[in-house]
PDB file of C-alpha atoms in Angstrom:
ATOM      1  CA  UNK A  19     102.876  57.868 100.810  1.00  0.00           C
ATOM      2  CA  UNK A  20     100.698  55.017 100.022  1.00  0.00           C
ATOM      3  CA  UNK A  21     100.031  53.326  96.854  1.00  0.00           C
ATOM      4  CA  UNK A  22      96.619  54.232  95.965  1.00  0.00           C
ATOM      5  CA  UNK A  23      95.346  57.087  94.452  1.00  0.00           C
ATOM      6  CA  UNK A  24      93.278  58.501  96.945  1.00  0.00           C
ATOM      7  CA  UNK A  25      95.125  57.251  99.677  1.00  0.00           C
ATOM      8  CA  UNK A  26      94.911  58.995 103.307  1.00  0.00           C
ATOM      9  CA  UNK A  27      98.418  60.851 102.298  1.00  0.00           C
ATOM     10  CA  UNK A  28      97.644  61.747  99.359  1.00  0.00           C
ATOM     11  CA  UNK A  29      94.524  63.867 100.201  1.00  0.00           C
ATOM     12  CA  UNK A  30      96.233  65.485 102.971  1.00  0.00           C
ATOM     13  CA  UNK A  31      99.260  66.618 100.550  1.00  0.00           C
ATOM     14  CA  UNK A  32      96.703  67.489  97.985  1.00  0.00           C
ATOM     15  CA  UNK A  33      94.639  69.446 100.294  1.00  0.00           C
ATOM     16  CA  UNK A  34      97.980  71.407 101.602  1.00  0.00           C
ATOM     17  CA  UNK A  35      98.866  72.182  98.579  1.00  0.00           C
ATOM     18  CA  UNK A  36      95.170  73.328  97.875  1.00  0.00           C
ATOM     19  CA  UNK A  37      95.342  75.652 100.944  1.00  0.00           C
ATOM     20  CA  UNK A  38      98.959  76.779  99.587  1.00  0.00           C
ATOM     21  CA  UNK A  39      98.005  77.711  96.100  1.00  0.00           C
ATOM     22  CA  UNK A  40      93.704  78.790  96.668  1.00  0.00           C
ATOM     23  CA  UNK A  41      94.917  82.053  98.376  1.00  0.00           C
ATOM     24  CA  UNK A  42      97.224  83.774  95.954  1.00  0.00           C
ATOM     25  CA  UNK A  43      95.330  82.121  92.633  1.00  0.00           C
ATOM     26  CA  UNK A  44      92.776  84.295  94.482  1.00  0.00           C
ATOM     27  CA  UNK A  45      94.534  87.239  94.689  1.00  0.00           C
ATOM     28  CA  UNK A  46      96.412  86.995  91.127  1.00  0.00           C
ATOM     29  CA  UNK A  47      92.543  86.496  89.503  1.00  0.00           C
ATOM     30  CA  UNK A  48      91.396  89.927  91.613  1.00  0.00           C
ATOM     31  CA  UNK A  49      94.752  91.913  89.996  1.00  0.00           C
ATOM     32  CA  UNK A  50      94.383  90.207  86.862  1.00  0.00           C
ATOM     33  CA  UNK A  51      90.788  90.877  86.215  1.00  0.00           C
ATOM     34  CA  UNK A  52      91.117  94.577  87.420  1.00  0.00           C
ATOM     35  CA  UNK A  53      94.418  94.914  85.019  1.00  0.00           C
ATOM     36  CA  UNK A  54      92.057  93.423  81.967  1.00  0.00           C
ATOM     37  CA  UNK A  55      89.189  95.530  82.782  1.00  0.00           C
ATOM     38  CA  UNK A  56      91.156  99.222  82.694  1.00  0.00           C
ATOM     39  CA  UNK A  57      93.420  97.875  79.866  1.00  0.00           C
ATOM     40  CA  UNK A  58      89.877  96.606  77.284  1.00  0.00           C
ATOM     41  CA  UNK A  59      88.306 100.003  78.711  1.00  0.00           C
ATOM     42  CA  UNK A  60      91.002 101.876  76.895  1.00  0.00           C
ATOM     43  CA  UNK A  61      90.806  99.695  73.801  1.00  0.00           C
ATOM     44  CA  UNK A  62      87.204 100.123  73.600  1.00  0.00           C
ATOM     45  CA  UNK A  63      87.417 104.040  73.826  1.00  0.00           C
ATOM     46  CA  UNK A  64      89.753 103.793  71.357  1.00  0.00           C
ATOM     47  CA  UNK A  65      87.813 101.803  69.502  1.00  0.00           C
ATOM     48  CA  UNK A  66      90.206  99.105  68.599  1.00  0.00           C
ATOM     49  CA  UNK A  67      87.668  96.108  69.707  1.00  0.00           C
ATOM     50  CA  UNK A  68      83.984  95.905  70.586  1.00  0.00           C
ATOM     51  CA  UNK A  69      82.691  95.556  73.795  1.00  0.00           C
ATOM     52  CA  UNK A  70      81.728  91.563  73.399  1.00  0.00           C
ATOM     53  CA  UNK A  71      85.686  90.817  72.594  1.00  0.00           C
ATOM     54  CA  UNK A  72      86.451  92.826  75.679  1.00  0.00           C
ATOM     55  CA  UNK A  73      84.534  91.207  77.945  1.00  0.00           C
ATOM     56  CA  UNK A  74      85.751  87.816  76.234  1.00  0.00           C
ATOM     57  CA  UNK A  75      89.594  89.486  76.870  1.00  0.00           C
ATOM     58  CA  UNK A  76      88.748  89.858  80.972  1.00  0.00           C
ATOM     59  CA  UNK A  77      86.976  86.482  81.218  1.00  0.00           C
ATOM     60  CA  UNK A  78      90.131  84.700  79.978  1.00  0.00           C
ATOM     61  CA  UNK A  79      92.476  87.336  81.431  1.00  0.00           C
ATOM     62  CA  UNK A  80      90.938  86.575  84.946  1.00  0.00           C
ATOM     63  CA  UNK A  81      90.938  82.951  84.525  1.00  0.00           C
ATOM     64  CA  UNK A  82      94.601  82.729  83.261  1.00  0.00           C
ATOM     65  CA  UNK A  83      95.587  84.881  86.435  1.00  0.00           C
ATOM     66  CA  UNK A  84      93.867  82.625  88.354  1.00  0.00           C
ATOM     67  CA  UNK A  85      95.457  79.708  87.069  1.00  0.00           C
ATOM     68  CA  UNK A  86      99.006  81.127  87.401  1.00  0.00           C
ATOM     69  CA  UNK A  87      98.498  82.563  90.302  1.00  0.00           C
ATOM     70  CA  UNK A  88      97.189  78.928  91.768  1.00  0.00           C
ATOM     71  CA  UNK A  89     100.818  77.477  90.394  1.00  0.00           C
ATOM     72  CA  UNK A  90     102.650  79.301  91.701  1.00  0.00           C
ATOM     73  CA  UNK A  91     101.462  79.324  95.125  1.00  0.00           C
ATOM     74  CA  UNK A  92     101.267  75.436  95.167  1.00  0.00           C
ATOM     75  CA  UNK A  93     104.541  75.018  94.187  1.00  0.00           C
ATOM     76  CA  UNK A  94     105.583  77.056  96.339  1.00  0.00           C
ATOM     77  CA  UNK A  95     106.852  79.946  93.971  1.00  0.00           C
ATOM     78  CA  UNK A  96     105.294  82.324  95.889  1.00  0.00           C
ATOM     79  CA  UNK A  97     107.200  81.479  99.087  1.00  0.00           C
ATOM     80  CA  UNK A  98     110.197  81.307  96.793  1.00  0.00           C
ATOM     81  CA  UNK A  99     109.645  85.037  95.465  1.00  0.00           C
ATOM     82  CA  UNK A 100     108.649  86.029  99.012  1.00  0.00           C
ATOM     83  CA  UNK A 101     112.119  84.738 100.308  1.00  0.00           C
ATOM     84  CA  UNK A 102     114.909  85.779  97.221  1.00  0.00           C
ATOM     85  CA  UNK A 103     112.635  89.258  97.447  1.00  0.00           C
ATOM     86  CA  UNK A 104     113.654  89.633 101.232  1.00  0.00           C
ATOM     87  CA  UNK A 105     116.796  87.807 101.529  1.00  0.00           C
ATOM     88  CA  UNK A 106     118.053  90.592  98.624  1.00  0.00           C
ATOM     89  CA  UNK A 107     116.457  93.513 100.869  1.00  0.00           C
ATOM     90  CA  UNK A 108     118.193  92.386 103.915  1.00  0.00           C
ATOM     91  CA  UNK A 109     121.706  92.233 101.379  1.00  0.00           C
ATOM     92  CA  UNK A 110     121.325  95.016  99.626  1.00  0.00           C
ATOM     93  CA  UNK A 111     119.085  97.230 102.317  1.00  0.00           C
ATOM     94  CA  UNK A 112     121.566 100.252 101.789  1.00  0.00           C
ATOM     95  CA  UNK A 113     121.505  99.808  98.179  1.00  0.00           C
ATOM     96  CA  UNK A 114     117.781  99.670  97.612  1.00  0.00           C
ATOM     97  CA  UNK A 115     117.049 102.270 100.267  1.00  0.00           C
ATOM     98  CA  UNK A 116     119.120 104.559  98.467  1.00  0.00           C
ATOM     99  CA  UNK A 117     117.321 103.465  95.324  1.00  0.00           C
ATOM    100  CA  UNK A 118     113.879 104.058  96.631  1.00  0.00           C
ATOM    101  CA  UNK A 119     114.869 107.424  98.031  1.00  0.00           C
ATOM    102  CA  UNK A 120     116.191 108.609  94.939  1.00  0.00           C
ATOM    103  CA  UNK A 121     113.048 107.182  93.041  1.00  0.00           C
ATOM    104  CA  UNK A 122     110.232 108.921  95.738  1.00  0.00           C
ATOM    105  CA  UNK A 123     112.416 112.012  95.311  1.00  0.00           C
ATOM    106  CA  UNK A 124     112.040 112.127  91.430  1.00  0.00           C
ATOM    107  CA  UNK A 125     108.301 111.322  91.684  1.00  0.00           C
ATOM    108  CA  UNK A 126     107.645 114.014  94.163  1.00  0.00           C
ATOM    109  CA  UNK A 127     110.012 116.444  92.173  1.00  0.00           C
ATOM    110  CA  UNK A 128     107.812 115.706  89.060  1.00  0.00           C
ATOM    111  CA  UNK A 129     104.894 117.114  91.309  1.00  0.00           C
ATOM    112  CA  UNK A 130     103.117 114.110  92.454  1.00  0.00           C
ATOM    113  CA  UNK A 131     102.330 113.431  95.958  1.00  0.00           C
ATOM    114  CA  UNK A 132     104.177 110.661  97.055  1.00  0.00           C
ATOM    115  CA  UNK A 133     102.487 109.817 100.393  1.00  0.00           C
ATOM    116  CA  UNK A 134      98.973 110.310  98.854  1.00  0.00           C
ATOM    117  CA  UNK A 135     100.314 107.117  96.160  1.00  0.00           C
ATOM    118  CA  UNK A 136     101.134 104.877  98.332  1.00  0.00           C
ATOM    119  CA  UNK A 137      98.710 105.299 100.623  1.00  0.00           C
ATOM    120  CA  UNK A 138      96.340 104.432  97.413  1.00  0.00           C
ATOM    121  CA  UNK A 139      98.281 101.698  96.653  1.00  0.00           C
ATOM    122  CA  UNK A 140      98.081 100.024 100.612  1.00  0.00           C
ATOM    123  CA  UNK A 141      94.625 100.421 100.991  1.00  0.00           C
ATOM    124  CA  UNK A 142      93.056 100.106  97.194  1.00  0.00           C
ATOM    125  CA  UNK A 143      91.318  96.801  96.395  1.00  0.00           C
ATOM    126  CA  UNK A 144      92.992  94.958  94.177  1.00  0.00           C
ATOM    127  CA  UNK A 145      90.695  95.067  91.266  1.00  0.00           C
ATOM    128  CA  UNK A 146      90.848  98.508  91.558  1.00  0.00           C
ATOM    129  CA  UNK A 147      94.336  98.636  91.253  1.00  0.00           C
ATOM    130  CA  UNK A 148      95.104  96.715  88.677  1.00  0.00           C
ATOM    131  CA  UNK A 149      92.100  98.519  86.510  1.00  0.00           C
ATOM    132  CA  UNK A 150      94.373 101.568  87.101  1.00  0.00           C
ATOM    133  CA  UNK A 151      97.884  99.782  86.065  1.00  0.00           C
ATOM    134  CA  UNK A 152      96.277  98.365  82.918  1.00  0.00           C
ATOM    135  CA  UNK A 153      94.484 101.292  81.440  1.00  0.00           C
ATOM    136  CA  UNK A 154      98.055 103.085  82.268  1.00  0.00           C
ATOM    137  CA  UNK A 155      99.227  99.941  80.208  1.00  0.00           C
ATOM    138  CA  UNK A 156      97.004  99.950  77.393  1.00  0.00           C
ATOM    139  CA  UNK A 157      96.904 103.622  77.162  1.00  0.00           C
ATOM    140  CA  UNK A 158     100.945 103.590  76.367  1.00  0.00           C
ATOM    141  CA  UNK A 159     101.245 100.627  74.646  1.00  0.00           C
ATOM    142  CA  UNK A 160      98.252 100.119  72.581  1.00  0.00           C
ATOM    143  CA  UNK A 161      97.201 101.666  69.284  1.00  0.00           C
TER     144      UNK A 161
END
């Protein structure tokens, strides 16, 4: 790598590392957002803040996941996850099939369609989503 700041090498790293991290910052600001919208639509019903400190809560929410989602993919974390996640699958496949199994069975022996969830789950945007997770969230753990 050159010396100077703005060398030849130095854009092209910066750019791959750009093209690395724009895609999941992308994708953590979509889940993030959705997860701050359902979670300050609870609050609000509940009355616990007003609707200007909500939308202040999913501004700031969205731009934080963006941000962390952007590190991480830059760095590389997201590769990193994506490999420990299926290097322990391929170890432990017995174990966490026998997991899941057990898991899917109690769901669908607690009377909720399993098939119909995670169909939802493949094909729901992702703002969508994480609206759903966070006013699940807020609804349990707020006041």
């Amino acid at each position: 790598m050159g010396t100077e700041l703005l060398s030849k090498e130095f854009i092209e790293t910066f750019s791959a590392i750009h093209a690395t991290g724009l895609p999941l910052a992308k994708t953590f600001a979509l889940y993030g957002a959705g997860f701050s919208v359902g979670k300050n639509i609870v609050k609000t019903i509940r009355g616990s803040i007003r609707g200007g400190v909500a939308i202040a809560d999913v501004i700031r929410d969205t731009i934080i996941s963006f941000g962390v989602g952007y590190i991480i993919g830059a760095t590389s974390g997201g590769a990193i996850i994506s490999a420990v996640t299926n290097l322990t699958a391929q170890n432990n496949s017995e174990f966490v099939n026998a997991f899941m199994n057990r898991l899917l069975g109690m769901i669908y022996a607690a009377g909720a369609d399993v098939n119909a969830v995670s169909a939802f789950a493949m094909t729901a945007p992702p703002v969508l989503l994480g609206a759903l997770i966070g006013g699940i969230f807020a609804f349990l753990f707020s006041r």
